[in-house]
Coordinates of C-alpha atoms in Angstrom, one line a residue:
Chain A
X1 CA 8.1 39.3 -4.7
X2 CA 11.6 38.9 -6.1
X3 CA 12.4 36.4 -3.3
X4 CA 9.3 34.4 -4.2
X5 CA 10.2 34.3 -7.9
X6 CA 13.8 33.3 -7.0
X7 CA 12.4 30.5 -4.9
X8 CA 10.1 29.3 -7.7
X9 CA 13.0 29.2 -10.1
X10 CA 15.0 27.2 -7.7
X11 CA 12.2 24.7 -7.3
X12 CA 11.8 24.3 -11.0
X13 CA 15.5 23.9 -11.4
X14 CA 15.6 21.2 -8.7
X15 CA 12.7 19.4 -10.2
X16 CA 14.3 19.5 -13.6
X17 CA 17.5 18.0 -12.2
X18 CA 15.5 15.3 -10.4
X19 CA 13.6 14.5 -13.6
X20 CA 16.8 14.1 -15.5
X21 CA 18.1 11.8 -12.7
X22 CA 15.0 9.7 -12.8
X23 CA 15.1 9.2 -16.5
X24 CA 18.8 8.4 -16.3
X25 CA 18.0 5.8 -13.5
X26 CA 15.2 4.5 -15.6
X27 CA 17.5 4.1 -18.6
X28 CA 20.1 2.3 -16.5
X29 CA 17.3 -0.1 -15.5
X30 CA 16.4 -0.4 -19.2
X31 CA 12.9 0.9 -18.5
X32 CA 12.8 3.3 -21.4
X33 CA 13.3 0.7 -24.2
X34 CA 10.5 -0.1 -26.6
X35 CA 9.9 -3.7 -25.8
X36 CA 8.5 -3.5 -22.3
X37 CA 6.3 -5.8 -20.2
X38 CA 4.2 -4.4 -17.4
X39 CA 3.7 -6.8 -14.5
X40 CA 1.1 -6.0 -11.8
X41 CA 1.7 -8.2 -8.7
X42 CA 1.4 -8.2 -5.0
X43 CA 4.1 -6.2 -3.1
X44 CA 7.3 -8.2 -2.7
X45 CA 5.8 -11.2 -4.3
X46 CA 8.6 -12.0 -6.8
X47 CA 12.4 -12.4 -6.5
X48 CA 13.9 -9.3 -8.1
X49 CA 16.7 -11.4 -9.5
X50 CA 14.2 -13.4 -11.4
X51 CA 13.1 -10.3 -13.2
X52 CA 16.7 -9.4 -14.0
X53 CA 17.3 -12.9 -15.4
X54 CA 14.2 -12.6 -17.5
X55 CA 15.3 -9.2 -18.9
X56 CA 18.8 -10.6 -19.7
X57 CA 17.5 -13.7 -21.4
X58 CA 14.8 -12.1 -23.5
X59 CA 15.8 -8.5 -24.0
X60 CA 12.4 -7.4 -22.8
X61 CA 12.4 -4.8 -20.1
X62 CA 10.0 -5.3 -17.2
X63 CA 8.1 -2.6 -15.5
X64 CA 7.0 -3.9 -12.2
X65 CA 4.0 -2.5 -10.3
X66 CA 2.4 -3.6 -7.1
X67 CA -1.0 -3.7 -5.4
X68 CA -2.3 -4.7 -2.0
X69 CA -5.7 -6.2 -2.7
X70 CA -7.6 -8.1 -5.4
X71 CA -10.3 -5.5 -5.3
X72 CA -7.9 -2.6 -5.8
X73 CA -6.2 -4.4 -8.7
X74 CA -9.4 -5.2 -10.4
X75 CA -10.7 -1.6 -10.2
X76 CA -7.5 -0.4 -11.9
X77 CA -7.8 -2.9 -14.7
X78 CA -11.5 -2.3 -15.1
X79 CA -11.0 1.4 -15.5
X80 CA -8.3 1.1 -18.1
X81 CA -5.8 3.9 -18.5
X82 CA -3.0 1.5 -17.8
X83 CA -1.7 -1.3 -19.8
X84 CA -0.8 -4.2 -17.5
X85 CA 0.4 -7.2 -19.4
X86 CA 0.4 -9.7 -16.6
X87 CA -1.5 -9.6 -13.3
X88 CA -1.6 -12.0 -10.4
X89 CA -5.1 -12.1 -8.8
X90 CA -6.5 -14.8 -6.4
X91 CA -8.9 -17.4 -7.6
X92 CA -12.3 -15.7 -6.7
X93 CA -11.2 -12.5 -8.4
X94 CA -10.4 -14.5 -11.6
X95 CA -14.0 -15.6 -11.6
X96 CA -15.2 -12.1 -11.3
X97 CA -12.8 -10.8 -13.9
X98 CA -14.0 -13.5 -16.3
X99 CA -17.6 -12.4 -15.7
X100 CA -16.7 -8.8 -16.4
X101 CA -14.8 -9.9 -19.5
X102 CA -11.5 -8.4 -18.3
X103 CA -9.2 -11.3 -19.3
X104 CA -7.6 -12.6 -22.5
X105 CA -7.5 -16.3 -23.1
X106 CA -4.0 -17.8 -22.6
X107 CA -2.5 -19.5 -25.6
X108 CA -1.3 -22.8 -24.2
X109 CA 0.9 -23.6 -27.2
X110 CA 3.1 -20.6 -26.2
X111 CA 3.6 -22.0 -22.7
X112 CA 5.3 -25.3 -23.0
X113 CA 6.4 -25.2 -19.3
X114 CA 2.7 -25.6 -18.3
X115 CA 3.5 -29.3 -18.2
X116 CA 5.5 -28.7 -15.0
X117 CA 2.5 -27.7 -13.0
X118 CA 1.2 -30.5 -10.7
X119 CA -2.1 -31.8 -12.4
X120 CA -4.0 -31.4 -9.1
X121 CA -3.6 -27.6 -9.4
X122 CA -4.9 -27.5 -13.0
X123 CA -8.4 -27.4 -14.3
X124 CA -10.0 -26.1 -11.1
X125 CA -13.6 -24.9 -10.7
X126 CA -12.7 -21.2 -10.9
X127 CA -11.1 -21.6 -14.4
X128 CA -12.0 -24.9 -16.1
X129 CA -9.2 -25.9 -18.5
X130 CA -7.0 -23.1 -17.3
X131 CA -8.3 -21.1 -20.2
X132 CA -7.4 -17.7 -18.6
X133 CA -5.1 -18.4 -15.7
X134 CA -1.8 -20.2 -14.7
X135 CA -1.1 -21.1 -11.1
X136 CA 1.6 -19.0 -9.4
X137 CA 1.5 -19.8 -5.8
X138 CA -1.0 -21.7 -3.6
X139 CA -1.7 -22.4 0.0
X140 CA -4.2 -23.2 2.7
X141 CA -6.0 -21.6 5.6
X142 CA -5.1 -23.0 9.0
X143 CA -4.1 -22.4 12.6
X144 CA -0.7 -21.0 13.7
X145 CA 0.1 -21.5 17.3
X146 CA 2.9 -20.9 19.7
X147 CA 4.1 -24.3 21.0
X148 CA 5.7 -22.8 24.0
X149 CA 2.6 -21.0 25.2
X150 CA 0.0 -23.6 24.3
X151 CA 0.6 -27.0 25.7
X152 CA -1.4 -30.2 25.3
X153 CA -3.4 -29.1 22.2
X154 CA -2.3 -30.0 18.7
X155 CA -5.1 -28.3 16.8
X156 CA -5.8 -31.2 14.5
X157 CA -9.4 -30.2 14.5
X158 CA -11.1 -26.8 14.3
X159 CA -13.0 -28.0 17.4
X160 CA -9.9 -27.5 19.5
X161 CA -10.3 -23.8 19.2
X162 CA -13.4 -23.9 21.3
X163 CA -11.4 -25.2 24.3
X164 CA -12.3 -23.0 27.3
X165 CA -8.6 -22.9 28.3
X166 CA -7.9 -20.7 25.3
X167 CA -9.9 -17.7 26.7
X168 CA -8.9 -14.5 24.9
X169 CA -6.0 -16.1 23.0
X170 CA -7.1 -16.3 19.4
X171 CA -6.6 -13.7 16.7
X172 CA -8.7 -14.2 13.6
X173 CA -8.2 -12.8 10.1
X174 CA -10.7 -10.2 9.2
X175 CA -12.2 -11.9 6.2
X176 CA -15.8 -13.0 5.8
X177 CA -15.1 -16.0 3.6
X178 CA -12.3 -17.3 5.8
X179 CA -14.0 -17.0 9.1
X180 CA -17.5 -18.1 8.0
X181 CA -15.7 -20.9 6.2
X182 CA -14.0 -21.9 9.5
X183 CA -17.4 -22.0 11.2
X184 CA -18.9 -24.1 8.4
X185 CA -15.9 -26.5 8.3
X186 CA -16.0 -27.0 12.0
X187 CA -19.6 -28.3 11.5
X188 CA -18.4 -30.5 8.6
X189 CA -20.2 -28.4 6.0
X190 CA -18.7 -27.2 2.8
X191 CA -16.9 -23.9 2.6
X192 CA -19.2 -23.0 -0.2
X193 CA -22.4 -23.9 1.5
X194 CA -25.2 -21.5 0.9
X195 CA -28.0 -23.2 2.8
X196 CA -29.3 -20.5 5.1
X197 CA -29.8 -22.9 8.0
X198 CA -26.2 -24.1 7.8
X199 CA -25.0 -20.5 7.7
X200 CA -27.0 -19.7 10.7
X201 CA -25.6 -22.7 12.5
X202 CA -22.1 -21.7 11.6
X203 CA -22.8 -18.2 12.9
X204 CA -24.1 -19.5 16.2
X205 CA -21.0 -21.7 16.4
X206 CA -18.8 -18.7 15.8
X207 CA -20.6 -16.7 18.4
X208 CA -19.8 -19.4 21.0
X209 CA -16.1 -19.0 20.1
X210 CA -16.3 -15.3 21.0
X211 CA -14.9 -15.7 24.5
X212 CA -11.7 -17.1 23.1
X213 CA -11.3 -14.4 20.4
X214 CA -9.0 -11.6 21.2
X215 CA -9.3 -9.7 18.0
X216 CA -10.0 -9.7 14.3
X217 CA -7.0 -8.3 12.4
X218 CA -5.6 -7.9 9.0
X219 CA -1.8 -8.0 8.4
X220 CA -1.0 -6.9 11.9
X221 CA -1.6 -10.4 13.3
X222 CA 1.6 -11.5 11.6
X223 CA 3.6 -9.1 13.8
X224 CA 1.7 -10.1 16.9
X225 CA 2.2 -13.8 16.3
X226 CA 5.9 -13.5 15.5
X227 CA 6.6 -11.4 18.6
X228 CA 4.8 -13.9 20.8
X229 CA 2.2 -11.4 21.8
X230 CA -0.6 -13.7 20.6
X231 CA -0.5 -17.4 20.9
X232 CA -3.0 -18.6 18.3
X233 CA -3.9 -17.2 15.0
X234 CA -6.1 -18.3 12.1
X235 CA -4.3 -17.3 8.9
X236 CA -3.1 -18.2 5.4
X237 CA -0.3 -20.6 5.0
X238 CA 1.8 -18.1 3.2
X239 CA 1.7 -15.7 6.1
X240 CA 2.3 -18.6 8.5
X241 CA 5.5 -19.8 6.8
X242 CA 6.8 -16.2 6.9
X243 CA 6.3 -15.7 10.6
X244 CA 7.5 -19.2 11.4
X245 CA 10.8 -18.3 9.8
X246 CA 11.1 -15.5 12.3
X247 CA 9.8 -17.3 15.4
X248 CA 10.8 -20.9 15.9
X249 CA 8.2 -21.6 18.5
X250 CA 5.4 -21.3 16.0
X251 CA 3.7 -24.2 14.3
X252 CA 1.1 -24.4 11.6
X253 CA -1.7 -26.9 11.2
X254 CA -4.5 -27.5 8.6
X255 CA -7.4 -29.0 10.6
X256 CA -8.6 -32.4 9.5
X257 CA -12.2 -31.3 8.9
X258 CA -11.0 -29.4 5.9
X259 CA -10.2 -25.9 5.0
X260 CA -9.7 -23.5 2.2
X261 CA -7.3 -24.1 -0.7
X262 CA -6.3 -20.8 -2.3
X263 CA -4.4 -19.8 -5.4
X264 CA -2.8 -16.8 -6.8
X265 CA -2.6 -17.1 -10.6
X266 CA -1.0 -15.3 -13.5
X267 CA -3.5 -13.8 -16.0
X268 CA -3.3 -11.6 -19.0
X269 CA -5.7 -8.6 -18.7
X270 CA -7.7 -7.3 -21.6
X271 CA -5.6 -4.1 -21.4
X272 CA -2.4 -5.9 -22.3
X273 CA -0.3 -4.4 -25.0
X274 CA 2.5 -6.9 -25.3
X275 CA 0.7 -10.2 -25.4
X276 CA 3.7 -12.1 -26.7
X277 CA 6.0 -10.9 -24.0
X278 CA 3.3 -11.8 -21.4
X279 CA 3.2 -15.4 -22.6
X280 CA 7.0 -15.4 -22.6
X281 CA 7.0 -14.1 -19.0
X282 CA 4.5 -16.7 -17.8
X283 CA 6.4 -19.5 -19.5
X284 CA 9.6 -18.2 -17.9
X285 CA 8.1 -18.2 -14.5
X286 CA 7.1 -21.8 -14.9
X287 CA 10.7 -22.9 -15.6
X288 CA 11.6 -25.3 -12.8
X289 CA 14.8 -23.6 -11.8
X290 CA 13.3 -20.1 -11.9
X291 CA 10.2 -21.3 -10.0
X292 CA 12.4 -22.9 -7.4
X293 CA 14.4 -19.7 -7.0
X294 CA 11.3 -17.6 -6.8
X295 CA 9.7 -19.9 -4.3
X296 CA 12.7 -19.8 -2.0
X297 CA 12.4 -16.0 -2.0
X298 CA 8.7 -15.6 -1.5
X299 CA 8.3 -18.7 0.7
X300 CA 4.8 -19.5 -0.4
X301 CA 4.0 -23.0 -1.8
X302 CA 4.7 -23.5 -5.5
X303 CA 2.4 -25.6 -7.7
X304 CA 5.4 -26.4 -9.9
X305 CA 6.1 -30.1 -9.5
X306 CA 9.4 -30.0 -11.4
X307 CA 10.7 -27.1 -9.3
X308 CA 10.6 -29.1 -6.1
X309 CA 13.7 -31.0 -7.0
X310 CA 15.7 -27.8 -7.1
X311 CA 14.5 -26.6 -3.7
X312 CA 16.0 -27.3 -0.3
X313 CA 14.7 -30.6 1.1
X314 CA 13.5 -29.3 4.4
X315 CA 11.2 -26.9 2.5
X316 CA 9.7 -29.5 0.2
X317 CA 9.3 -32.2 2.8
X318 CA 7.5 -29.8 5.1
X319 CA 4.0 -31.3 5.1
X320 CA 2.5 -28.2 6.6
X321 CA 3.2 -26.3 3.4
X322 CA 3.3 -29.2 0.9
X323 CA 0.5 -31.3 2.4
X324 CA 0.0 -34.9 1.0
X325 CA -2.7 -35.5 -1.5
X326 CA -5.0 -37.0 1.1
X327 CA -5.3 -33.7 2.8
X328 CA -5.5 -31.5 -0.3
X329 CA -8.3 -33.6 -1.5
X330 CA -10.3 -32.6 1.6
X331 CA -9.6 -28.9 1.0
X332 CA -11.9 -26.7 -1.0
X333 CA -11.4 -23.8 -3.3
X334 CA -13.7 -20.8 -2.8
X335 CA -16.4 -20.8 -5.4
X336 CA -18.2 -17.7 -6.6
X337 CA -21.3 -17.8 -4.6
X338 CA -23.0 -14.9 -6.4
X339 CA -23.8 -11.5 -5.0
X340 CA -26.8 -12.5 -2.9
X341 CA -25.1 -15.4 -1.1
X342 CA -21.9 -13.4 -0.6
X343 CA -24.0 -10.6 1.0
X344 CA -25.4 -13.2 3.4
X345 CA -21.9 -14.3 4.3
X346 CA -20.8 -10.7 4.8
X347 CA -23.9 -9.8 6.9
X348 CA -23.5 -12.8 9.3
X349 CA -19.8 -12.0 9.6
X350 CA -20.5 -8.4 10.4
X351 CA -23.0 -9.5 13.0
X352 CA -20.4 -11.8 14.5
X353 CA -17.9 -8.9 14.6
X354 CA -20.4 -6.7 16.4
X355 CA -21.5 -9.3 18.9
Chain B
X1 CA 8.5 32.7 28.6
X2 CA 9.1 29.7 30.7
X3 CA 7.6 31.2 33.8
X4 CA 4.2 31.6 32.0
X5 CA 3.9 27.8 31.4
X6 CA 2.3 26.1 34.4
X7 CA 3.8 22.7 35.5
X8 CA 0.7 21.0 34.5
X9 CA 0.7 22.3 30.9
X10 CA 4.4 21.6 30.7
X11 CA 3.8 17.9 31.6
X12 CA 1.0 17.8 29.0
X13 CA 3.3 19.3 26.4
X14 CA 6.0 16.7 27.2
X15 CA 3.5 13.8 26.9
X16 CA 2.1 15.2 23.7
X17 CA 5.6 15.5 22.1
X18 CA 6.6 12.0 23.4
X19 CA 3.4 10.6 21.8
X20 CA 4.2 12.2 18.5
X21 CA 8.0 11.5 18.4
X22 CA 8.4 8.1 20.1
X23 CA 6.9 6.0 17.2
X24 CA 9.3 7.8 14.9
X25 CA 12.3 7.1 17.0
X26 CA 11.2 3.5 17.5
X27 CA 11.1 3.2 13.7
X28 CA 14.5 4.7 13.3
X29 CA 16.0 2.6 16.1
X30 CA 15.0 -0.6 14.4
X31 CA 16.4 0.5 11.1
X32 CA 19.8 -0.4 12.6
X33 CA 18.6 -3.9 13.6
X34 CA 20.4 -6.8 12.0
X35 CA 17.5 -9.1 13.1
X36 CA 15.2 -8.1 10.3
X37 CA 12.1 -7.5 12.4
X38 CA 10.7 -4.7 14.6
X39 CA 10.6 -6.4 18.0
X40 CA 13.8 -8.2 18.6
X41 CA 16.9 -6.1 18.4
X42 CA 19.9 -8.2 17.6
X43 CA 22.9 -6.3 16.5
X44 CA 23.8 -2.9 15.2
X45 CA 24.0 -2.8 11.4
X46 CA 24.0 -0.4 8.4
X47 CA 22.8 -3.2 6.1
X48 CA 19.3 -1.8 5.5
X49 CA 20.8 1.5 4.5
X50 CA 23.1 -0.3 2.0
X51 CA 20.2 -2.3 0.7
X52 CA 18.2 0.9 0.3
X53 CA 20.8 2.6 -1.8
X54 CA 21.2 -0.5 -4.0
X55 CA 17.5 -0.7 -4.7
X56 CA 17.2 1.4 -7.8
X57 CA 13.5 0.9 -8.2
X58 CA 12.9 2.2 -4.7
X59 CA 15.2 5.2 -5.3
X60 CA 13.3 6.1 -8.5
X61 CA 10.0 5.9 -6.5
X62 CA 11.4 8.3 -3.9
X63 CA 12.6 10.8 -6.5
X64 CA 9.2 10.6 -8.2
X65 CA 7.5 11.4 -5.0
X66 CA 9.8 14.4 -4.4
X67 CA 9.4 15.8 -7.9
X68 CA 5.6 15.4 -7.8
X69 CA 5.5 17.2 -4.4
X70 CA 7.7 20.1 -5.4
X71 CA 6.1 20.7 -8.8
X72 CA 2.5 20.2 -7.6
X73 CA 3.1 22.5 -4.5
X74 CA 4.6 25.2 -6.7
X75 CA 1.9 25.2 -9.4
X76 CA -0.9 24.9 -6.9
X77 CA 0.6 27.8 -4.9
X78 CA 0.6 30.0 -7.9
X79 CA -3.0 29.1 -8.9
X80 CA -4.2 29.2 -5.3
X81 CA -2.7 32.7 -4.6
X82 CA -4.3 34.1 -7.8
X83 CA -7.6 32.4 -6.8
X84 CA -7.4 33.8 -3.3
X85 CA -6.8 37.3 -4.6
X86 CA -9.8 36.9 -7.0
X87 CA -12.1 35.8 -4.2
X88 CA -10.8 38.7 -2.0
X89 CA -11.6 41.2 -4.7
X90 CA -15.2 40.0 -5.3
X91 CA -17.5 42.6 -4.0
X92 CA -20.8 40.7 -3.8
X93 CA -20.6 38.8 -0.5
X94 CA -23.0 36.1 -1.8
X95 CA -20.7 35.1 -4.7
X96 CA -17.8 35.3 -2.3
X97 CA -19.3 32.9 0.2
X98 CA -20.5 30.5 -2.5
X99 CA -17.0 30.3 -3.9
X100 CA -15.5 29.8 -0.5
X101 CA -18.0 27.1 0.3
X102 CA -17.2 25.3 -2.9
X103 CA -13.5 25.6 -2.0
X104 CA -14.2 24.1 1.4
X105 CA -16.2 21.2 0.0
X106 CA -13.1 20.1 -1.9
X107 CA -11.1 20.1 1.3
X108 CA -13.6 18.0 3.4
X109 CA -14.6 15.6 0.7
X110 CA -13.0 12.2 1.2
X111 CA -9.8 11.4 -0.6
X112 CA -11.1 8.1 -1.9
X113 CA -14.0 9.9 -3.7
X114 CA -11.6 12.5 -5.1
X115 CA -9.3 9.7 -6.3
X116 CA -12.0 7.6 -7.9
X117 CA -13.4 10.7 -9.6
X118 CA -10.0 11.5 -11.1
X119 CA -9.6 8.0 -12.3
X120 CA -12.9 8.2 -14.1
X121 CA -12.1 11.6 -15.5
X122 CA -8.7 10.5 -16.8
X123 CA -10.0 7.4 -18.4
X124 CA -12.9 9.2 -20.1
X125 CA -10.5 11.9 -21.3
X126 CA -8.1 9.2 -22.5
X127 CA -5.2 10.4 -20.5
X128 CA -2.6 7.7 -19.7
X129 CA -2.1 7.1 -16.0
X130 CA 1.4 8.1 -14.9
X131 CA 3.4 11.1 -14.1
X132 CA 1.0 13.7 -15.5
X133 CA -2.2 12.2 -14.0
X134 CA -0.6 12.1 -10.6
X135 CA 0.8 15.7 -11.0
X136 CA -2.6 17.0 -12.1
X137 CA -4.5 15.4 -9.3
X138 CA -2.0 16.6 -6.7
X139 CA -2.2 20.1 -8.0
X140 CA -6.0 19.9 -7.9
X141 CA -6.3 18.8 -4.3
X142 CA -3.7 21.3 -3.1
X143 CA -5.2 24.4 -4.6
X144 CA -8.1 24.7 -2.1
X145 CA -5.6 24.3 0.8
X146 CA -3.5 27.2 -0.6
X147 CA -6.5 29.4 -1.0
X148 CA -7.5 28.7 2.6
X149 CA -4.0 29.6 3.8
X150 CA -3.7 32.8 1.9
X151 CA -7.2 34.3 2.3
X152 CA -6.9 35.1 6.1
X153 CA -3.7 37.1 5.3
X154 CA -5.6 39.0 2.7
X155 CA -8.5 39.9 4.9
X156 CA -6.0 40.9 7.6
X157 CA -4.5 43.4 5.3
X158 CA -5.8 46.9 5.9
X159 CA -7.7 48.3 2.9
X160 CA -6.1 51.7 3.5
X161 CA -2.8 50.2 2.6
X162 CA -4.1 49.6 -0.9
X163 CA -5.7 53.1 -1.0
X164 CA -2.4 54.7 0.1
X165 CA -0.5 52.8 -2.6
X166 CA -2.9 54.0 -5.3
X167 CA -2.8 57.5 -4.0
X168 CA 0.9 57.5 -4.4
X169 CA 0.4 56.6 -8.0
X170 CA 1.0 52.8 -8.0
X171 CA -0.5 51.0 -11.0
X172 CA -2.7 48.0 -10.4
X173 CA 0.2 45.7 -11.2
X174 CA 2.5 47.5 -8.8
X175 CA -0.2 47.3 -6.1
X176 CA -0.3 43.6 -6.4
X177 CA 3.4 42.9 -6.7
X178 CA 4.8 45.6 -4.4
X179 CA 2.1 45.7 -1.7
X180 CA -0.3 42.7 -1.7
X181 CA 2.2 39.8 -2.4
X182 CA 4.9 40.9 0.1
X183 CA 2.2 41.3 2.7
X184 CA 0.7 37.8 2.2
X185 CA 4.1 36.1 1.8
X186 CA 3.9 34.2 5.1
X187 CA 0.5 32.9 3.9
X188 CA 2.0 31.9 0.6
X189 CA 4.8 30.0 2.3
X190 CA 2.3 28.3 4.7
X191 CA 0.2 27.3 1.6
X192 CA 3.2 26.0 -0.2
X193 CA 4.4 23.8 2.6
X194 CA 1.0 22.5 3.3
X195 CA 0.6 21.5 -0.3
X196 CA 4.1 20.0 -0.2
X197 CA 3.3 17.8 2.8
X198 CA -0.2 16.9 1.4
X199 CA 1.4 15.7 -1.8
X200 CA 4.2 13.8 -0.1
X201 CA 2.0 11.6 2.1
X202 CA -1.2 11.3 0.0
X203 CA -2.1 7.8 -0.5
X204 CA -5.8 7.5 -1.3
X205 CA -5.9 9.9 -4.3
X206 CA -2.5 8.8 -5.7
X207 CA -3.4 5.2 -5.6
X208 CA -6.1 5.6 -8.2
X209 CA -4.1 7.7 -10.6
X210 CA -0.7 5.9 -10.6
X211 CA 0.0 3.5 -13.4
X212 CA 2.3 2.5 -16.3
X213 CA 5.4 2.1 -14.1
X214 CA 5.0 5.4 -12.3
X215 CA 4.3 5.1 -8.6
X216 CA 4.9 7.1 -5.4
X217 CA 6.3 6.1 -2.0
X218 CA 3.0 5.9 -0.2
X219 CA 1.4 3.6 -2.7
X220 CA 4.5 1.4 -2.8
X221 CA 4.8 1.0 1.0
X222 CA 1.1 0.2 1.2
X223 CA 1.3 -2.6 -1.3
X224 CA 4.2 -4.1 0.7
X225 CA 1.8 -4.8 3.6
X226 CA 0.9 -8.3 2.5
X227 CA 4.5 -9.6 2.6
X228 CA 5.6 -7.6 5.6
X229 CA 7.5 -4.4 5.3
X230 CA 11.3 -4.7 5.1
X231 CA 13.5 -2.7 7.5
X232 CA 15.0 -0.8 4.5
X233 CA 11.7 1.1 4.6
X234 CA 12.6 2.1 8.2
X235 CA 16.0 3.2 6.9
X236 CA 14.3 5.3 4.2
X237 CA 11.9 6.8 6.8
X238 CA 14.9 7.7 9.0
X239 CA 16.6 9.5 6.2
X240 CA 13.4 11.3 5.2
X241 CA 12.8 12.3 8.8
X242 CA 16.4 13.7 9.1
X243 CA 16.1 15.7 5.9
X244 CA 12.8 17.2 7.0
X245 CA 14.3 18.1 10.4
X246 CA 17.2 19.7 8.6
X247 CA 15.0 21.7 6.4
X248 CA 12.9 22.9 9.3
X249 CA 16.0 24.0 11.2
X250 CA 17.3 25.9 8.2
X251 CA 13.9 27.5 7.7
X252 CA 13.8 28.5 11.3
X253 CA 17.2 30.2 11.1
X254 CA 16.3 32.0 7.9
X255 CA 13.1 33.4 9.3
X256 CA 14.8 34.4 12.5
X257 CA 17.4 36.3 10.5
X258 CA 14.6 37.8 8.5
X259 CA 12.8 39.0 11.5
X260 CA 15.8 40.9 12.8
X261 CA 16.2 42.8 9.5
X262 CA 15.0 46.4 9.9
X263 CA 13.1 46.8 6.7
X264 CA 10.7 44.0 7.5
X265 CA 10.2 45.5 11.0
X266 CA 9.1 48.7 9.3
X267 CA 6.7 46.7 7.0
X268 CA 5.1 45.2 10.0

């Protein structure tokens, strides 16, 4: 008994010491000050130095939290209990959040740097007039392939994936919208098509791709592609640029039939407590130099036109990640299809997975 | 001892241990890779360890995780032991089994559901998500485990031991502190360590109840998945693995010394 009590006391003492250490560390980071801003972003999706600069310049301390999926983030915000001031969801989630009344409108007069954003990334269908969101990063969906292992095919068309020579070589991302979209695009239909016949056609087309498909994976496909284990992958441009930095043999193509154009955007959730600081932060992130620095760190494509001049040329001139307007005009942003149509997409995708 | 293990079972044992430990060693091996990825070993480097110790945010998260694990394990052990003794003392077998089943339901119910329920509870109660919400939910899901670890020890205990103590004039308090608790101490330790490990690696429940700048390691690592996990996480895993090893070894020697001591032999 005495021994147990002694042990309990030791544990309490150790915990107390640790708690003091934590609060000291927090204080050294400036987390304990009154003027704080809570940012909710994807993991490792910002250059830590940018946060430091923001803190130094404004005196606002930033509490940075991370999430791994739009759905998880939305649940947290919906339930309340936290006070995130800035969050970074993808476009289709912004539509949902708008419907659920989870966002605060953005005061454009407080964000003069908004003028730096390329006009083609403003005023998109998911948020007309950018009333609630400001673009953060953008990209496409396309094909990554290993130029050493695949010869004679340049994947300018989705059709190339159906080449019988590619038996068991393709890894797809495990996303209903992405894969069904690929099927629709390969038939020259819109990504947002809801015609049941077209969807059925896309499904049949996908089923005929099955012999070439090795697996449907989430984040693991990055590792498999980078290590050369898999030679072809369908994935987002952000992921592609990341693995291409690791493996020089890889190349990325957006097929000419069209594909998806995606956005991650900064928004201010309803739960925000420090709305002024949130605007200040968003404005700061749109500063050309800051955006350039952040883009170099994250390596996704920036919608900030002015930032391009501060970035290394080989990055900006890379048409795979900064495609010319002719191509982006052909790309489509996911629209909110409504529950029923989304269920149809999911059902067909599930059937395809089980085939 | 060795002679009793057949070659076949020895091979099986070796394979099992290899399966369990190889991934860990693989992880540790690449924490020294200057290449920055997990498949192409370039040069030996300590850079990831340096990066780890310079990352104050990550260090705070690690310390958070440890504090939550220690405190929640301690509190849930105290509550769980009291609960187990209560259940043990209940005469009516019907009530006893009902309570036990309720306890088991909490163990087998999926973490996601427990986490979501806690999130709803905390938001309704108006509790801010952060340190206390995580601590409370960890205590809550650890208690049933402790109860389950302690109960077998209690039922193993011979009732005549208690009768003898009472016959010798022990008060109720003395029976509990001088007879029952020392007897079930191994169960208490087992419960404590189970609660500790459950708290350390729980993701699903913790994910729902973290917030306002407070987060734990499992949640943080999970959210790194989209951008690829840096090798400094490997370095961190290596350190955690070594520390755990060290604690297990120390614990082993303490219990071995304890076994040799004569008074404990008598107790057995």
